[in-house]
Amino acid sequence: MKSRLNQLTLSEFIELLCGNHLVLCAPGEVLPKEHLNQCAIKLIGEYRAIVNPVATKAMLVEYEDVTKQRIDILLLRICQTLMSLNVYDDVREILQMIDCGGLTMTEEQVKSKVEELLRTALFEQKRNDEMRQEEVHPNKLTPDQIRASFDAEIAFMMTFFKMPINHATNAAIYANIVHQADVDIKHKLRSQ
């Protein structure tokens, strides 16, 4: 199985982006679909990290924020359970851990605070999930559109660097070529 970006040709990588995960298999090799999907996600992420490391870092920060948000919701639900068991001291400690005070609150204030925080957190999560869905799937590209986009990009790279690039080029090398073009273009724009 091809599990590293430098094992794929540019042509195979484009097919992978188009949804053909079988390009990861060696001839005659049969692998579970879920394993292929996970490997595809990893390779696409690796490509994006090479082409645009800043955007990849921003995406990781966003994932971190999503994870923190989910942890807060989980902790607030635990607080609800603890309140139903009348264990308010533990709830106060959890509120303190998530920087919401609570040590001097009465049981009624704690209950009100937890309900308010949970309601707000669930609303924020729903809103953020909807916004992310719009960003992730604004207009999903068809395989033909993906191929056409790469054809245009390859043509630009060949013109920019004045060198031939074919579909047998290693996908990792191509990603570095695209990144270098991006760096060069930004440098030229800054120096004007």
Coordinates of N, CA and C in Angstrom, one line a residue:
M1 N 0.8 -1.2 0.0 CA 0.0 0.0 0.0 C 0.9 1.2 0.0
K2 N 0.4 2.2 -0.7 CA 1.2 3.5 -0.8 C 0.6 4.4 0.4
S3 N 1.5 4.7 1.3 CA 1.1 5.4 2.5 C 1.8 6.7 2.7
R4 N 2.8 7.0 1.7 CA 3.5 8.3 1.8 C 3.3 9.0 0.5
L5 N 3.2 10.3 0.6 CA 2.9 11.2 -0.5 C 4.0 11.0 -1.7
N6 N 5.2 10.8 -1.3 CA 6.3 10.6 -2.3 C 6.2 9.3 -3.0
Q7 N 5.2 8.4 -2.6 CA 5.0 7.1 -3.3 C 4.0 7.3 -4.5
L8 N 3.3 8.4 -4.5 CA 2.2 8.6 -5.5 C 2.7 9.5 -6.6
T9 N 2.3 9.2 -7.8 CA 2.6 10.1 -8.9 C 1.5 11.2 -8.8
L10 N 1.8 12.3 -9.5 CA 0.8 13.4 -9.6 C -0.5 12.9 -10.1
S11 N -0.5 12.1 -11.1 CA -1.7 11.5 -11.7 C -2.5 10.7 -10.6
E12 N -1.8 9.9 -9.9 CA -2.5 9.1 -8.8 C -3.0 10.0 -7.7
F13 N -2.3 11.0 -7.4 CA -2.8 11.9 -6.4 C -4.1 12.7 -6.8
I14 N -4.1 13.1 -8.1 CA -5.3 13.7 -8.6 C -6.5 12.7 -8.6
E15 N -6.2 11.5 -8.9 CA -7.3 10.4 -8.8 C -7.7 10.2 -7.4
L16 N -6.8 10.3 -6.4 CA -7.1 10.2 -5.0 C -8.1 11.3 -4.6
L17 N -7.7 12.6 -5.0 CA -8.6 13.7 -4.8 C -10.0 13.5 -5.4
C18 N -10.0 12.9 -6.5 CA -11.3 12.6 -7.2 C -12.1 11.5 -6.5
G19 N -11.6 10.9 -5.5 CA -12.3 9.9 -4.8 C -11.9 8.4 -5.1
N20 N -10.9 8.2 -5.9 CA -10.5 6.9 -6.3 C -9.4 6.5 -5.3
H21 N -9.7 5.9 -4.2 CA -8.8 5.5 -3.2 C -8.0 4.2 -3.5
L22 N -8.5 3.6 -4.5 CA -7.8 2.3 -4.9 C -6.4 2.6 -5.5
V23 N -6.1 3.8 -5.8 CA -4.7 4.1 -6.3 C -3.7 3.9 -5.2
L24 N -4.2 3.8 -4.0 CA -3.2 3.5 -2.9 C -2.8 2.1 -2.8
C25 N -3.6 1.2 -3.4 CA -3.3 -0.3 -3.3 C -2.3 -0.7 -4.3
A26 N -1.5 -1.6 -3.9 CA -0.5 -2.3 -4.8 C -1.4 -3.2 -5.7
P27 N -0.9 -3.6 -6.9 CA -1.6 -4.5 -7.8 C -2.0 -5.8 -7.0
G28 N -3.3 -6.2 -7.1 CA -3.8 -7.4 -6.4 C -4.0 -7.2 -4.9
E29 N -3.7 -6.1 -4.4 CA -3.9 -5.8 -2.9 C -5.3 -5.4 -2.7
V30 N -5.9 -5.9 -1.6 CA -7.3 -5.6 -1.2 C -7.2 -5.1 0.2
L31 N -7.7 -3.9 0.5 CA -7.7 -3.3 1.8 C -9.1 -2.8 2.2
P32 N -9.4 -2.8 3.5 CA -10.7 -2.3 3.9 C -10.9 -0.8 3.5
K33 N -12.1 -0.5 3.1 CA -12.4 0.9 2.6 C -12.1 1.9 3.7
E34 N -12.4 1.6 5.0 CA -12.1 2.6 6.0 C -10.6 2.9 6.1
H35 N -9.8 1.9 6.0 CA -8.3 2.0 6.0 C -7.8 2.9 4.9
L36 N -8.4 2.7 3.7 CA -8.1 3.5 2.5 C -8.5 4.9 2.7
N37 N -9.7 5.1 3.3 CA -10.2 6.5 3.5 C -9.3 7.2 4.5
Q38 N -8.8 6.6 5.6 CA -8.0 7.2 6.6 C -6.6 7.6 5.9
C39 N -6.1 6.7 5.1 CA -4.8 7.0 4.5 C -5.0 8.1 3.5
A40 N -6.1 8.2 2.8 CA -6.3 9.2 1.8 C -6.4 10.6 2.5
I41 N -7.1 10.6 3.6 CA -7.2 11.9 4.4 C -5.8 12.3 4.9
K42 N -5.0 11.4 5.3 CA -3.6 11.7 5.8 C -2.8 12.2 4.6
L43 N -2.9 11.6 3.5 CA -2.1 12.1 2.3 C -2.5 13.4 1.8
I44 N -3.8 13.6 1.8 CA -4.3 14.9 1.3 C -3.9 16.0 2.3
G45 N -3.9 15.7 3.6 CA -3.4 16.7 4.6 C -2.0 16.9 4.5
E46 N -1.2 15.9 4.2 CA 0.3 16.1 4.0 C 0.5 17.0 2.8
Y47 N -0.2 16.8 1.7 CA -0.1 17.6 0.5 C -0.4 19.1 0.8
R48 N -1.5 19.3 1.5 CA -1.9 20.7 1.9 C -0.9 21.3 2.8
A49 N -0.3 20.5 3.7 CA 0.7 21.1 4.6 C 1.9 21.5 3.9
I50 N 2.3 20.9 2.8 CA 3.5 21.3 2.0 C 3.1 22.5 1.2
V51 N 2.0 22.5 0.5 CA 1.6 23.6 -0.4 C 1.3 24.9 0.4
N52 N 0.6 24.8 1.5 CA 0.3 26.0 2.2 C 0.4 25.7 3.7
P53 N 1.6 25.8 4.3 CA 1.7 25.5 5.7 C 1.0 26.4 6.6
V54 N 0.9 27.7 6.3 CA 0.2 28.7 7.1 C -1.3 28.3 7.3
A55 N -2.0 27.9 6.1 CA -3.4 27.5 6.2 C -3.5 26.3 7.0
T56 N -2.6 25.4 6.9 CA -2.6 24.1 7.6 C -2.6 24.4 9.1
K57 N -1.7 25.3 9.5 CA -1.6 25.7 11.0 C -2.9 26.3 11.4
A58 N -3.5 27.2 10.6 CA -4.8 27.8 11.0 C -5.9 26.7 11.1
M59 N -5.9 25.7 10.3 CA -6.8 24.7 10.3 C -6.6 23.9 11.6
L60 N -5.4 23.6 12.0 CA -5.1 22.9 13.3 C -5.6 23.7 14.5
V61 N -5.4 25.0 14.4 CA -5.9 25.9 15.5 C -7.4 25.8 15.6
E62 N -8.1 25.8 14.5 CA -9.5 25.7 14.5 C -10.0 24.3 15.0
Y63 N -9.3 23.2 14.7 CA -9.6 21.9 15.3 C -9.4 21.9 16.8
E64 N -8.4 22.6 17.2 CA -8.1 22.7 18.7 C -9.3 23.4 19.3
D65 N -9.7 24.5 18.7 CA -10.9 25.3 19.3 C -12.1 24.4 19.3
V66 N -12.4 23.6 18.3 CA -13.5 22.8 18.2 C -13.4 21.7 19.4
T67 N -12.3 21.2 19.5 CA -12.1 20.2 20.6 C -12.3 20.8 22.0
K68 N -11.8 22.0 22.2 CA -12.0 22.6 23.5 C -13.5 22.9 23.7
Q69 N -14.2 23.3 22.7 CA -15.6 23.6 22.8 C -16.3 22.3 23.2
R70 N -16.0 21.2 22.5 CA -16.6 19.9 22.9 C -16.3 19.5 24.3
I71 N -15.1 19.7 24.7 CA -14.7 19.4 26.1 C -15.6 20.2 27.1
D72 N -15.7 21.5 26.8 CA -16.5 22.3 27.7 C -18.0 21.8 27.8
I73 N -18.5 21.4 26.7 CA -19.9 20.9 26.6 C -20.0 19.6 27.5
L74 N -19.0 18.8 27.3 CA -19.0 17.5 28.0 C -18.9 17.8 29.5
L75 N -18.0 18.7 29.9 CA -17.9 19.1 31.3 C -19.1 19.6 31.9
L76 N -19.8 20.5 31.1 CA -21.1 21.1 31.6 C -22.2 20.0 31.7
R77 N -22.2 19.0 30.9 CA -23.1 17.9 31.0 C -22.8 17.1 32.2
I78 N -21.5 16.9 32.5 CA -21.1 16.2 33.7 C -21.6 17.0 34.9
C79 N -21.5 18.3 34.8 CA -22.0 19.2 35.9 C -23.5 19.0 36.1
Q80 N -24.3 18.9 35.1 CA -25.7 18.6 35.2 C -26.0 17.3 36.0
T81 N -25.2 16.3 35.6 CA -25.4 15.0 36.3 C -25.0 15.1 37.7
L82 N -23.9 15.8 38.0 CA -23.5 16.0 39.4 C -24.5 16.8 40.2
M83 N -25.1 17.8 39.6 CA -26.2 18.6 40.3 C -27.4 17.7 40.6
S84 N -27.7 16.8 39.7 CA -28.8 15.9 39.9 C -28.6 15.0 41.1
L85 N -27.3 14.8 41.4 CA -26.9 14.0 42.5 C -26.6 14.8 43.8
N86 N -26.8 16.2 43.6 CA -26.5 17.1 44.7 C -25.1 17.2 45.1
V87 N -24.2 17.1 44.2 CA -22.7 17.1 44.5 C -22.2 18.5 43.9
Y88 N -22.6 19.5 44.6 CA -22.4 20.9 44.1 C -20.9 21.3 44.3
D89 N -20.2 20.8 45.2 CA -18.8 21.1 45.4 C -18.0 20.7 44.2
D90 N -18.3 19.5 43.7 CA -17.5 19.1 42.5 C -17.9 19.9 41.3
V91 N -19.1 20.4 41.2 CA -19.6 21.3 40.1 C -18.8 22.6 40.2
R92 N -18.7 23.1 41.4 CA -18.0 24.4 41.6 C -16.5 24.2 41.2
E93 N -15.9 23.1 41.5 CA -14.5 22.8 41.0 C -14.4 22.8 39.5
I94 N -15.4 22.2 38.9 CA -15.3 22.1 37.4 C -15.5 23.5 36.8
L95 N -16.4 24.3 37.4 CA -16.6 25.7 36.9 C -15.3 26.5 37.1
Q96 N -14.6 26.2 38.2 CA -13.4 26.9 38.4 C -12.3 26.5 37.4
M97 N -12.3 25.2 37.0 CA -11.4 24.7 36.0 C -11.6 25.3 34.7
I98 N -12.8 25.6 34.3 CA -13.1 26.2 33.0 C -13.2 27.7 33.1
D99 N -12.6 28.3 34.1 CA -12.5 29.7 34.3 C -13.9 30.4 34.3
C100 N -14.8 29.8 35.0 CA -16.2 30.4 35.2 C -16.5 30.7 36.6
G101 N -15.5 30.7 37.5 CA -15.8 31.0 38.9 C -16.6 29.9 39.5
G102 N -17.4 30.3 40.5 CA -18.3 29.3 41.1 C -18.0 28.9 42.5
L103 N -16.8 29.2 43.0 CA -16.5 28.8 44.4 C -17.4 29.4 45.4
T104 N -17.8 30.6 45.2 CA -18.6 31.3 46.3 C -20.1 31.3 45.9
M105 N -20.5 30.6 44.9 CA -21.9 30.6 44.4 C -22.8 29.7 45.3
T106 N -24.0 30.1 45.4 CA -25.0 29.2 46.1 C -25.3 28.1 45.1
E107 N -26.0 27.0 45.6 CA -26.4 25.9 44.7 C -27.3 26.4 43.6
E108 N -28.2 27.4 43.9 CA -29.1 27.9 42.9 C -28.3 28.7 41.8
Q109 N -27.4 29.5 42.2 CA -26.5 30.2 41.3 C -25.7 29.3 40.4
V110 N -25.2 28.2 41.0 CA -24.4 27.2 40.3 C -25.2 26.6 39.2
K111 N -26.4 26.2 39.6 CA -27.4 25.6 38.7 C -27.7 26.5 37.5
S112 N -28.0 27.7 37.8 CA -28.3 28.7 36.8 C -27.1 29.0 35.9
K113 N -25.9 29.1 36.5 CA -24.7 29.3 35.7 C -24.4 28.2 34.7
V114 N -24.5 26.9 35.2 CA -24.3 25.8 34.4 C -25.3 25.7 33.2
E115 N -26.6 26.0 33.5 CA -27.6 26.0 32.4 C -27.3 27.0 31.4
E116 N -26.9 28.2 31.9 CA -26.6 29.3 31.0 C -25.4 29.0 30.1
L117 N -24.3 28.5 30.7 CA -23.1 28.2 30.0 C -23.4 27.1 29.0
L118 N -24.1 26.1 29.4 CA -24.4 24.9 28.5 C -25.3 25.4 27.3
R119 N -26.3 26.2 27.6 CA -27.1 26.7 26.5 C -26.3 27.5 25.5
T120 N -25.4 28.4 26.0 CA -24.6 29.2 25.2 C -23.6 28.4 24.4
A121 N -23.0 27.4 25.0 CA -22.0 26.5 24.4 C -22.6 25.7 23.3
L122 N -23.8 25.2 23.5 CA -24.5 24.4 22.5 C -24.9 25.3 21.3
F123 N -25.3 26.5 21.6 CA -25.7 27.4 20.5 C -24.4 27.7 19.7
E124 N -23.3 28.0 20.3 CA -22.1 28.3 19.6 C -21.6 27.1 18.8
Q125 N -21.7 26.0 19.4 CA -21.3 24.8 18.7 C -22.1 24.6 17.4
K126 N -23.5 24.7 17.5 CA -24.3 24.5 16.4 C -24.0 25.6 15.3
R127 N -23.8 26.8 15.7 CA -23.5 27.9 14.7 C -22.2 27.6 14.1
N128 N -21.2 27.3 14.8 CA -19.9 27.0 14.3 C -19.9 25.8 13.4
D129 N -20.6 24.7 13.7 CA -20.7 23.6 12.9 C -21.4 23.9 11.6
E130 N -22.4 24.7 11.6 CA -23.1 25.2 10.3 C -22.1 26.0 9.5
M131 N -21.3 26.9 10.1 CA -20.4 27.7 9.3 C -19.3 26.8 8.7
R132 N -18.8 25.8 9.5 CA -17.8 24.9 9.0 C -18.3 24.1 7.8
Q133 N -19.6 23.6 7.9 CA -20.2 22.8 6.8 C -20.2 23.6 5.6
E134 N -20.6 24.9 5.7 CA -20.6 25.8 4.5 C -19.2 25.9 3.9
E135 N -18.2 26.0 4.8 CA -16.8 26.2 4.3 C -16.3 24.9 3.7
V136 N -16.6 23.8 4.3 CA -16.1 22.5 3.8 C -16.7 22.1 2.5
H137 N -18.0 22.3 2.4 CA -18.8 21.8 1.2 C -19.5 23.0 0.6
P138 N -18.8 24.1 0.2 CA -19.6 25.2 -0.4 C -20.2 24.8 -1.7
N139 N -19.4 24.3 -2.6 CA -19.8 23.7 -3.9 C -18.8 22.6 -4.2
K140 N -19.1 21.4 -3.8 CA -18.2 20.3 -3.9 C -17.8 20.1 -5.4
L141 N -16.5 20.1 -5.7 CA -16.1 20.0 -7.1 C -16.2 18.5 -7.6
T142 N -16.6 18.4 -8.8 CA -16.7 17.1 -9.5 C -15.3 16.7 -9.8
P143 N -15.1 15.4 -10.1 CA -13.8 14.9 -10.5 C -13.3 15.6 -11.8
D144 N -14.2 15.9 -12.7 CA -13.8 16.7 -13.9 C -13.3 18.1 -13.6
Q145 N -13.9 18.7 -12.6 CA -13.5 20.0 -12.2 C -12.1 20.0 -11.5
I146 N -12.0 18.9 -10.7 CA -10.7 18.7 -10.0 C -9.6 18.5 -11.0
R147 N -9.8 17.7 -12.0 CA -8.8 17.4 -13.0 C -8.5 18.7 -13.8
A148 N -9.5 19.4 -14.2 CA -9.3 20.7 -14.9 C -8.5 21.7 -14.1
S149 N -8.8 21.8 -12.8 CA -8.1 22.7 -11.9 C -6.6 22.3 -11.9
F150 N -6.3 21.1 -11.7 CA -4.9 20.6 -11.7 C -4.3 20.9 -13.1
D151 N -5.0 20.6 -14.2 CA -4.4 20.9 -15.5 C -4.0 22.4 -15.6
A152 N -4.9 23.3 -15.2 CA -4.6 24.7 -15.2 C -3.4 25.1 -14.3
E153 N -3.4 24.5 -13.1 CA -2.3 24.7 -12.2 C -1.0 24.2 -12.7
I154 N -1.0 23.0 -13.3 CA 0.2 22.5 -13.9 C 0.7 23.3 -15.0
A155 N -0.2 23.8 -15.8 CA 0.2 24.7 -17.0 C 0.8 26.0 -16.4
F156 N 0.3 26.5 -15.4 CA 0.8 27.7 -14.8 C 2.2 27.4 -14.2
M157 N 2.4 26.3 -13.5 CA 3.7 26.0 -12.9 C 4.8 25.8 -14.0
M158 N 4.4 25.2 -15.1 CA 5.3 25.0 -16.2 C 5.7 26.3 -16.8
T159 N 4.8 27.2 -16.9 CA 5.1 28.5 -17.5 C 5.9 29.3 -16.5
F160 N 5.5 29.3 -15.2 CA 6.2 30.1 -14.2 C 7.7 29.6 -14.0
F161 N 7.9 28.3 -14.0 CA 9.3 27.8 -13.8 C 10.0 27.5 -15.1
K162 N 9.3 27.6 -16.2 CA 9.8 27.3 -17.5 C 10.5 25.9 -17.5
M163 N 9.7 24.9 -17.1 CA 10.1 23.5 -17.0 C 8.9 22.6 -17.2
P164 N 9.2 21.4 -17.8 CA 8.0 20.5 -18.0 C 7.6 19.8 -16.7
I165 N 6.4 19.6 -16.6 CA 5.8 18.8 -15.4 C 4.8 17.9 -16.0
N166 N 5.0 16.6 -15.8 CA 4.1 15.6 -16.3 C 3.4 14.9 -15.2
H167 N 2.4 14.1 -15.5 CA 1.6 13.5 -14.5 C 2.3 12.3 -13.8
A168 N 3.5 12.0 -14.3 CA 4.3 10.9 -13.6 C 5.2 11.6 -12.5
T169 N 5.2 12.9 -12.4 CA 6.0 13.6 -11.3 C 5.5 13.1 -10.0
N170 N 6.4 12.9 -9.1 CA 6.1 12.6 -7.7 C 5.2 13.6 -7.1
A171 N 4.1 13.2 -6.4 CA 3.2 14.2 -5.8 C 3.8 15.1 -4.7
A172 N 4.7 14.6 -3.9 CA 5.4 15.4 -2.9 C 6.3 16.4 -3.6
I173 N 7.0 16.1 -4.6 CA 7.8 17.0 -5.3 C 6.9 18.1 -5.9
Y174 N 5.8 17.7 -6.6 CA 4.9 18.7 -7.1 C 4.4 19.7 -6.1
A175 N 4.0 19.1 -4.9 CA 3.5 20.0 -3.8 C 4.6 21.0 -3.4
N176 N 5.8 20.6 -3.4 CA 6.9 21.5 -3.1 C 7.1 22.6 -4.2
I177 N 6.9 22.2 -5.4 CA 7.0 23.1 -6.6 C 5.9 24.2 -6.4
V178 N 4.7 23.8 -6.1 CA 3.6 24.7 -5.9 C 3.9 25.6 -4.8
H179 N 4.4 25.1 -3.7 CA 4.7 25.9 -2.5 C 5.8 26.9 -2.9
Q180 N 6.8 26.5 -3.6 CA 7.9 27.4 -4.0 C 7.4 28.5 -4.9
A181 N 6.5 28.2 -5.8 CA 5.9 29.2 -6.7 C 5.1 30.2 -5.8
D182 N 4.4 29.7 -4.8 CA 3.6 30.6 -4.0 C 4.6 31.6 -3.2
V183 N 5.7 31.0 -2.7 CA 6.7 31.8 -2.0 C 7.3 32.9 -2.9
D184 N 7.7 32.4 -4.1 CA 8.3 33.3 -5.1 C 7.3 34.5 -5.5
I185 N 6.1 34.1 -5.7 CA 5.1 35.1 -6.1 C 4.9 36.1 -5.0
K186 N 4.7 35.7 -3.8 CA 4.6 36.6 -2.7 C 5.8 37.5 -2.5
H187 N 7.0 36.9 -2.7 CA 8.2 37.7 -2.6 C 8.2 38.8 -3.6
K188 N 7.9 38.5 -4.9 CA 7.8 39.4 -6.0 C 6.8 40.5 -5.7
L189 N 5.7 40.2 -5.2 CA 4.6 41.2 -4.9 C 5.1 42.1 -3.8
R190 N 5.8 41.6 -2.8 CA 6.3 42.5 -1.7 C 7.4 43.4 -2.1
S191 N 8.2 43.0 -3.1 CA 9.3 43.8 -3.5 C 8.9 44.8 -4.6
Q192 N 7.7 44.9 -5.0 CA 7.2 45.9 -6.0 C 6.9 47.2 -5.3

